[in-house]
Structure formats: C-alpha cells, structure tokens
Amino acid sequence: MTAALYTARANLSPLVLTGIMPGGLLTTTNVVENFPGFPEGIDGYELMTRLQKQAERFGARVKFATVESVDLSGETLRLTADGGPVETRCLIVASGAGHRHLGLESERLLEKKGVTYCATCDGALPVFRNQPLVVVGGGDSACEEALYLTRFASEVHLVHRRDTLRASKIMAERVLGQPKVRPVWDSVVTEILDVGQDRVTGVRLRNVKTGEERLLECAGVFVAIGHVPNTQLFRGLLDMDEAGYLELKQGAQTNIPGVFAAGDCADRVYRQAITAAGAGCAAAIEAERYLASR
Ligand SMILES: Cc1cc2nc3c(=O)[nH]c(=O)nc-3n(C[C@H](O)[C@H](O)[C@H](O)COP(=O)(O)OP(=O)(O)OC[C@H]3O[C@@H](n4cnc5c(N)ncnc54)[C@H](O)[C@@H]3O)c2cc1C
C-alpha cells in the first residue's frame, strides 16, 4: 500500500492486486502500538483501510485478485490473476510472509487469544504482563522472542524439541544466562489449553525422548519456529535464499529489470509494518526511476 501510495503520487496509476488478504497481515491484529504517528495505538484493519484510502486518493486502483502465475521473460511483464491476464511494465512484489505454525487445532482456535507469532508486536499487551509465558523454538528468533518477553513476563519457558539450541552461540548464552528463562528441552507442544475457556491457560508437553507428558501453566504461547515467505510463484525466476526470501540489490531491485520487491517477502530480519512500509517507499522510488530511464 505504501508502494501504491508513492507510485500513485508519481502519476503511475498503480494497480494493487490484493490476494486473499486485502490489507495484509496487519488486518489480523487488534491493536498496533508501534506504528509511528498513533500514540494511542490503532486497530490493524483501520490502519490498512486508511492507507488504502490514502493510496486511492492519488489514483491507485485496488483489485481483489490473486496472482496465479507470472511470465517475466519479456519487456512487458505478464501476470495471470484470478484467471485473467494483467500486463505491466513494472512489478513490485510485496506478497509478505506467513508464520510457520505448529499445526495444532488448538493453536488455530486460540490464535489472538493468547497464541501469537510476534513478541515485538504482542509481548507488551496487558494479558501477558507478570504472567508465565511459553516460547516455542530453538533458533535465533525464538531466543530473541524469549529475551524480549523477559521484560514483561514473570518467567519464560523456552520449549525446544532438541537438547541444545540451534541459535548462534552468543544468543544461546545470552538467553540461557537470563534468570527468567527456563529451557524445556527435548519437548514438543502437543496441545494448547484451554479451548473451552477461549483463552490460553497452559500447554501440554511431550518429551520426545521419554514420551512422558505433562502440563505447563502459561498465559501466552509465542510460536517462533520460522516463517514462510509467499514467494513460491517466483521460484526459479527471482533470486531467493534457501528459505524463499527474495534477494535484492540496491535496496529494492530483483535480478529481473522492472521487478522490485518490498516488505516481509524480502526481509528475513525485521518483518515489521514500519520496515515494510519503508521498503514499499524505496521500491516505488526505484520503480519510478526505472520507468523514467526507459
Ligand atoms: C498477528 C500479527 C500482529 C502483528 N502486529 C504487528 C505490530 O503490532 N507492529 C508491526 O510493526 N508489525 C506487526 N506485525 C507484522 C506486520 O503485519 C508485517 O510485518 C507487515 O504486515 C508486512 O507487510 P507486507 O506488506 O510485507 O506483507 P503482508 O502484510 O503479509 O501482505 C502481503 C499481501 O500480499 C498478498 N498476496 C500474497 N500472495 C499473493 C498473490 N499470489 N497474489 C496477490 N496477492 C498476494 C496478501 O493477500 C497480502 O495482502 C504483525 C503480524 C501479525 C501476524
């Protein structure tokens, strides 16, 4: 939407193809407290609706359609969206990234009711303050989430399926040296409780070595087992790393002239609304320069 705003203001008449989630991931969150300019916080859906209106005010066209295939071989880039052709001279990919899920039914039912995928986004919410929390994962992200949560939680249980962390040595030392962090080794979450109460009260754990099951009380579960960038469409066409994040040069350029990218689909580090917006601005400016140079 930021890319659309900038390209619209540059009189480029951008077309936004929204996919199945118009407004993107932020529309799934109630309150965004860290987007600059909203001291009281703002509902994620409202923020994205406002941003869309802002882009439309300058001529952006927004269409509810999903891109199913792309042909980036010629000067005219050809997309198929909801079965119909779309031709463009310039494409900005901003398809986002999804969180990898545990795959539990209880996880799905309690999402946003104590199950979350972003400590930076949700950790400071009142419901998690001075409460025991669970972080699932053993990589750098999980360690970062756990460390961040120690500011608010009474204790943070770091549940990992192995007996050592996969995170970098320095991060592992830091997290294990923090007194509020309690590692739970060799364990997987098999159920999040309590769907009946419609809120998180604990998790059921299974020790993968002994098979022993136990319950652990907590007010929140932060799942940090990785992300899946929505870039499958571009596999084999655009340069990407092994996880699927698009690899860019000079800020926003892909390996194909006229194709730019912005936001979570090309960001394995920050994945925040403000960084996605900033990258959208950069991609739009690059796109504008590219078109001017032709
Ligand atoms: C629950 C939750 C809470 C969050 N809270 C915060 C917060 O408080 N603060 C913060 O800064 N960040 C927060 N984030 C992170 C933030 O939402 C993301 O960093 C941001 O939305 C990334 O923007 P994006 O435009 O790159 O991708 P997304 O918002 O993921 O948007 C991707 C868009 O691409 C579309 N798309 C995908 N595939 C296709 C296709 N084939 N064809 C057409 N369209 C397609 C999707 O439908 C979607 O509209 C939160 C995330 C979650 C999940």
XYZ file of N, CA, C and O in Angstrom, residues 39-157:
476
model
N -0.177 7.610 18.795
C 0.235 7.470 20.196
C -0.693 6.580 21.028
O -0.253 5.957 21.986
N -1.979 6.498 20.610
C -2.908 5.648 21.370
C -2.957 4.235 20.791
O -3.735 3.416 21.265
N -2.168 3.970 19.728
C -2.281 2.696 19.022
C -3.421 2.792 18.022
O -4.236 3.719 18.075
N -3.446 1.852 17.088
C -4.524 1.862 16.079
C -4.855 0.423 15.712
O -3.969 -0.439 15.664
N -6.126 0.182 15.480
C -6.576 -1.128 15.035
C -5.913 -1.435 13.674
O -5.868 -0.564 12.792
N -5.384 -2.656 13.518
C -4.640 -3.006 12.309
C -5.490 -2.867 11.053
O -5.024 -2.383 10.016
N -6.760 -3.268 11.152
C -7.654 -3.190 9.999
C -7.871 -1.720 9.620
O -7.843 -1.355 8.447
N -8.049 -0.884 10.654
C -8.283 0.541 10.371
C -7.042 1.180 9.734
O -7.150 1.961 8.782
N -5.875 0.822 10.254
C -4.639 1.379 9.689
C -4.544 1.064 8.199
O -4.267 1.933 7.374
N -4.815 -0.206 7.858
C -4.669 -0.599 6.463
C -5.774 -0.015 5.584
O -5.547 0.291 4.420
N -6.978 0.162 6.160
C -8.064 0.786 5.392
C -7.706 2.237 5.092
O -7.902 2.731 3.975
N -7.152 2.911 6.093
C -6.741 4.309 5.895
C -5.644 4.418 4.839
O -5.644 5.317 4.011
N -4.699 3.470 4.925
C -3.577 3.506 3.984
C -4.081 3.267 2.553
O -3.634 3.909 1.597
N -5.046 2.348 2.435
C -5.616 2.093 1.102
C -6.311 3.349 0.571
O -6.125 3.733 -0.590
N -7.101 4.001 1.440
C -7.804 5.235 1.015
C -6.812 6.301 0.578
O -7.020 7.016 -0.397
N -5.713 6.381 1.328
C -4.677 7.381 1.026
C -4.099 7.116 -0.370
O -3.908 8.042 -1.155
N -3.831 5.833 -0.663
C -3.278 5.484 -1.991
C -4.321 5.731 -3.077
O -3.994 6.255 -4.157
N -5.585 5.384 -2.791
C -6.651 5.552 -3.796
C -6.891 7.034 -4.101
O -7.223 7.402 -5.228
N -6.723 7.854 -3.082
C -6.924 9.297 -3.273
C -6.039 9.844 -4.398
O -6.398 10.784 -5.092
N -4.891 9.218 -4.608
C -3.969 9.703 -5.646
C -4.033 8.853 -6.922
O -3.179 8.967 -7.788
N -5.019 7.956 -6.971
C -5.227 7.241 -8.239
C -4.860 5.766 -8.236
O -4.946 5.118 -9.286
N -4.455 5.210 -7.091
C -4.167 3.766 -7.070
C -5.478 2.997 -7.258
O -6.514 3.396 -6.731
N -5.398 1.915 -8.026
C -6.569 1.049 -8.203
C -6.324 -0.226 -7.404
O -5.237 -0.798 -7.485
N -7.301 -0.630 -6.623
C -7.112 -1.810 -5.777
C -8.100 -2.886 -6.227
O -9.299 -2.635 -6.307
N -7.573 -4.051 -6.557
C -8.428 -5.117 -7.076
C -8.241 -6.386 -6.244
O -7.102 -6.794 -5.983
N -9.357 -6.973 -5.845
C -9.316 -8.219 -5.091
C -9.048 -9.350 -6.078
O -9.956 -9.823 -6.756
N -7.787 -9.735 -6.218
C -7.430 -10.809 -7.154
C -6.095 -11.406 -6.724
O -5.243 -10.718 -6.159
N -5.955 -12.686 -6.983
C -4.723 -13.393 -6.603
C -3.907 -13.715 -7.843
O -4.452 -14.237 -8.828
N -2.626 -13.408 -7.790
C -1.744 -13.732 -8.915
C -1.435 -15.229 -8.871
O -0.972 -15.743 -7.852
N -1.730 -15.903 -9.983
C -1.539 -17.365 -10.019
C -0.281 -17.775 -10.771
O 0.292 -18.825 -10.485
N 0.107 -16.969 -11.773
C 1.342 -17.295 -12.496
C 1.939 -16.015 -13.064
O 1.241 -14.995 -13.190
N 3.223 -16.070 -13.365
C 3.902 -14.889 -13.900
C 4.820 -15.302 -15.045
O 5.404 -16.385 -15.028
N 4.905 -14.416 -16.028
C 5.871 -14.592 -17.115
C 6.705 -13.303 -17.140
O 6.202 -12.252 -17.540
N 7.936 -13.419 -16.680
C 8.768 -12.226 -16.536
C 9.848 -12.193 -17.619
O 10.866 -11.536 -17.471
N 9.610 -12.923 -18.734
C 10.689 -13.096 -19.719
C 10.817 -11.916 -20.686
O 11.886 -11.672 -21.220
N 9.745 -11.168 -20.908
C 9.817 -10.081 -21.891
C 9.854 -8.718 -21.234
O 9.826 -8.602 -20.010
N 9.906 -7.684 -22.082
C 9.898 -6.317 -21.542
C 8.552 -6.027 -20.875
O 8.486 -5.365 -19.844
N 7.467 -6.568 -21.487
C 6.158 -6.483 -20.838
C 6.039 -7.684 -19.903
O 6.214 -8.830 -20.334
N 5.764 -7.398 -18.657
C 5.649 -8.482 -17.667
C 4.197 -8.957 -17.685
O 3.274 -8.145 -17.671
N 4.003 -10.263 -17.737
C 2.649 -10.799 -17.867
C 2.294 -11.622 -16.642
O 3.014 -12.550 -16.276
N 1.163 -11.261 -16.029
C 0.673 -11.986 -14.861
C -0.674 -12.606 -15.204
O -1.396 -12.082 -16.047
N -1.009 -13.653 -14.485
C -2.380 -14.152 -14.530
C -2.939 -14.009 -13.127
O -2.375 -14.538 -12.173
N -4.032 -13.247 -13.029
C -4.650 -13.019 -11.721
C -6.119 -13.420 -11.799
O -6.847 -12.899 -12.658
N -6.528 -14.320 -10.957
C -7.901 -14.874 -10.981
C -8.309 -15.283 -12.399
O -9.415 -15.011 -12.859
N -7.375 -15.880 -13.110
C -7.683 -16.414 -14.439
C -7.544 -15.408 -15.568
O -7.564 -15.783 -16.739
N -7.416 -14.126 -15.237
C -7.353 -13.104 -16.288
C -5.949 -12.543 -16.452
O -5.149 -12.562 -15.510
N -5.628 -12.036 -17.662
C -4.282 -11.500 -17.894
C -4.127 -10.079 -17.352
O -5.064 -9.287 -17.374
N -2.934 -9.803 -16.836
C -2.572 -8.443 -16.425
C -1.197 -8.179 -17.019
O -0.286 -8.988 -16.845
N -1.078 -7.068 -17.734
C 0.229 -6.729 -18.317
C 0.749 -5.465 -17.671
O -0.020 -4.549 -17.389
N 2.034 -5.444 -17.433
C 2.621 -4.280 -16.782
C 4.072 -4.128 -17.208
O 4.711 -5.119 -17.603
N 4.573 -2.906 -17.094
C 5.993 -2.697 -17.400
C 6.824 -2.781 -16.135
O 8.050 -2.782 -16.186
N 6.144 -2.801 -15.017
C 6.872 -2.751 -13.752
C 6.074 -3.509 -12.696
O 4.850 -3.352 -12.620
N 6.772 -4.295 -11.904
C 6.072 -5.096 -10.883
C 6.767 -4.913 -9.537
O 7.996 -5.003 -9.454
N 5.977 -4.636 -8.516
C 6.539 -4.606 -7.151
C 5.931 -5.779 -6.387
O 4.714 -5.840 -6.189
N 6.784 -6.705 -6.017
C 6.312 -7.881 -5.274
C 6.306 -7.524 -3.786
O 7.347 -7.146 -3.232
N 5.134 -7.617 -3.168
C 5.033 -7.328 -1.721
C 4.083 -8.355 -1.116
O 3.094 -8.018 -0.470
N 4.413 -9.620 -1.361
C 3.473 -10.701 -1.046
C 3.601 -11.218 0.380
O 2.882 -12.137 0.772
N 4.488 -10.631 1.181
C 4.512 -10.958 2.606
C 5.102 -12.323 2.938
O 5.659 -13.025 2.074
N 4.976 -12.667 4.195
C 5.468 -13.970 4.670
C 4.526 -14.464 5.757
O 4.018 -13.675 6.549
N 4.277 -15.735 5.735
C 3.412 -16.303 6.777
C 4.256 -16.920 7.878
O 5.416 -17.266 7.657
N 3.679 -17.016 9.059
C 4.390 -17.691 10.144
C 4.235 -19.190 9.988
O 3.171 -19.669 9.611
N 5.294 -19.900 10.284
C 5.170 -21.359 10.308
C 4.370 -21.724 11.571
O 4.624 -21.177 12.641
N 3.398 -22.571 11.384
C 2.526 -22.947 12.506
C 2.929 -24.300 13.083
O 3.577 -25.101 12.407
N 2.490 -24.546 14.309
C 2.732 -25.860 14.914
C 1.850 -26.911 14.248
O 2.181 -28.087 14.233
N 0.717 -26.449 13.748
C -0.201 -27.368 13.068
C -1.212 -28.007 14.003
O -1.799 -29.036 13.665
N -1.424 -27.394 15.164
C -2.390 -27.955 16.123
C -3.740 -27.262 15.960
O -3.799 -26.045 15.726
N -4.810 -28.029 16.131
C -6.154 -27.450 16.057
C -6.339 -26.396 17.158
O -6.891 -25.317 16.932
N -5.834 -26.709 18.368
C -5.978 -25.765 19.491
C -5.208 -24.471 19.224
O -5.614 -23.392 19.657
N -4.110 -24.573 18.493
C -3.330 -23.381 18.119
C -4.188 -22.476 17.234
O -4.264 -21.258 17.445
N -4.860 -23.073 16.270
C -5.695 -22.309 15.343
C -6.847 -21.630 16.096
O -7.124 -20.448 15.918
N -7.468 -22.391 17.001
C -8.643 -21.866 17.702
C -8.276 -20.768 18.700
O -9.093 -19.907 19.015
N -7.027 -20.792 19.211
C -6.638 -19.801 20.232
C -5.739 -18.698 19.678
O -5.226 -17.884 20.443
N -5.583 -18.671 18.361
C -4.779 -17.592 17.769
C -5.430 -16.252 18.114
O -6.646 -16.091 18.019
N -4.594 -15.314 18.542
C -5.023 -13.983 19.001
C -5.770 -14.042 20.324
O -6.308 -13.060 20.790
N -5.865 -15.219 20.932
C -6.481 -15.334 22.252
C -5.425 -15.863 23.211
O -5.715 -16.629 24.118
N -4.170 -15.491 22.930
C -3.056 -15.949 23.760
C -1.991 -16.649 22.949
O -0.849 -16.740 23.365
N -2.372 -17.144 21.772
C -1.367 -17.715 20.865
C -0.945 -16.615 19.899
O -1.792 -16.002 19.247
N 0.353 -16.343 19.830
C 0.814 -15.298 18.927
C 2.126 -15.716 18.262
O 2.770 -16.685 18.678
N 2.504 -14.941 17.233
C 3.689 -15.278 16.455
C 4.674 -14.122 16.445
O 5.590 -14.108 15.627
N 4.475 -13.143 17.325
C 5.323 -11.957 17.276
C 5.396 -11.300 18.655
O 4.450 -10.617 19.068
N 6.521 -11.516 19.348
C 6.681 -10.928 20.689
C 6.774 -9.413 20.613
O 6.205 -8.700 21.441
N 7.480 -8.910 19.599
C 7.615 -7.454 19.467
C 6.239 -6.811 19.309
O 5.998 -5.711 19.793
N 5.346 -7.532 18.601
C 4.014 -6.963 18.354
C 3.132 -7.082 19.592
O 2.419 -6.150 19.946
N 3.146 -8.228 20.238
C 2.121 -8.519 21.243
C 2.635 -8.644 22.679
O 1.834 -8.649 23.621
N 3.974 -8.749 22.847
C 4.520 -9.057 24.178
C 4.105 -8.091 25.269
O 3.931 -8.481 26.426
N 3.924 -6.812 24.904
C 3.627 -5.808 25.931
C 2.145 -5.734 26.276
O 1.751 -4.938 27.141
N 1.321 -6.552 25.649
C -0.117 -6.475 25.925
C -0.374 -6.831 27.395
O 0.299 -7.696 27.966
N -1.365 -6.172 28.023
C -1.614 -6.378 29.452
C -1.822 -7.846 29.840
O -1.396 -8.274 30.908
N -2.437 -8.610 28.936
C -2.760 -10.006 29.265
C -1.500 -10.844 29.534
O -1.550 -11.853 30.242
N -0.367 -10.410 29.014
C 0.868 -11.187 29.192
C 1.748 -10.679 30.335
O 2.745 -11.316 30.676
N 1.393 -9.544 30.915
C 2.281 -8.923 31.917
C 2.272 -9.692 33.232
O 1.223 -10.069 33.735
N 3.475 -9.922 33.738
C 3.682 -10.634 35.009
C 3.069 -12.033 35.008
O 2.615 -12.516 36.035
N 3.020 -12.636 33.839
C 2.456 -13.989 33.703
C 3.546 -14.920 33.173
O 4.452 -14.475 32.474
N 3.438 -16.218 33.462
C 4.350 -17.156 32.807
C 3.984 -17.295 31.329
O 2.801 -17.365 30.994
N 4.994 -17.290 30.470
C 4.755 -17.393 29.020
C 5.590 -18.527 28.451
O 6.617 -18.896 29.038
N 5.142 -19.047 27.330
C 5.885 -20.110 26.648
C 6.340 -19.586 25.284
O 5.562 -18.953 24.576
N 7.607 -19.827 24.959
C 8.101 -19.586 23.606
C 8.456 -20.951 23.025
O 9.125 -21.750 23.683
N 8.008 -21.219 21.800
C 8.332 -22.491 21.159
C 9.364 -22.240 20.061
O 9.140 -21.400 19.186
N 10.469 -22.953 20.124
C 11.508 -22.810 19.094
C 12.888 -22.832 19.723
O 13.023 -22.762 20.953
N 13.902 -22.944 18.860
C 15.259 -23.020 19.400
C 16.278 -22.250 18.587
O 17.476 -22.337 18.831
N 15.794 -21.456 17.618
C 16.705 -20.674 16.782
C 16.896 -19.273 17.327
O 16.423 -18.938 18.417
N 17.587 -18.446 16.548
C 17.840 -17.066 16.974
C 16.540 -16.305 17.240
O 16.448 -15.556 18.206
N 15.536 -16.509 16.380
C 14.278 -15.777 16.565
C 13.632 -16.160 17.880
O 13.171 -15.302 18.637
N 13.583 -17.447 18.168
C 12.961 -17.902 19.414
C 13.697 -17.302 20.616
O 13.073 -16.858 21.595
N 15.030 -17.270 20.542
C 15.814 -16.703 21.654
C 15.530 -15.209 21.802
O 15.375 -14.704 22.914
N 15.458 -14.528 20.668
C 15.160 -13.090 20.718
C 13.787 -12.851 21.327
O 13.596 -11.954 22.142
N 12.822 -13.670 20.909
C 11.456 -13.523 21.432
C 11.478 -13.748 22.944
O 10.894 -12.982 23.711
N 12.195 -14.800 23.370
C 12.231 -15.130 24.799
C 12.872 -13.999 25.593
O 12.347 -13.575 26.634
N 13.987 -13.480 25.085
C 14.667 -12.387 25.798
C 13.779 -11.154 25.878
O 13.663 -10.511 26.924
N 13.123 -10.847 24.780
C 12.246 -9.675 24.756
C 11.122 -9.831 25.780
O 10.784 -8.893 26.500
N 10.593 -11.034 25.865
C 9.446 -11.263 26.753
C 9.823 -11.205 28.229
O 8.951 -11.002 29.081
N 11.120 -11.373 28.544
C 11.507 -11.313 29.969
C 11.225 -9.933 30.564
O 11.131 -9.788 31.768
N 11.050 -8.918 29.697
C 10.725 -7.578 30.213
C 9.332 -7.534 30.835
O 9.043 -6.676 31.657
N 8.458 -8.419 30.378
C 7.059 -8.338 30.806
C 6.633 -9.560 31.629
O 5.830 -9.434 32.547
N 7.162 -10.720 31.285
C 6.652 -11.970 31.860
C 7.212 -12.212 33.260
O 8.261 -11.670 33.620
N 6.522 -13.037 34.038
C 7.090 -13.473 35.324
C 8.196 -14.497 35.052
O 9.214 -14.521 35.733
N 7.975 -15.355 34.071
C 9.010 -16.302 33.636
C 8.698 -16.725 32.202
O 7.536 -16.665 31.771
N 9.734 -17.123 31.472
C 9.555 -17.517 30.068
C 10.083 -18.937 29.895
O 11.276 -19.196 30.097
N 9.193 -19.848 29.539
C 9.599 -21.238 29.293
C 9.918 -21.381 27.805
O 9.048 -21.145 26.966
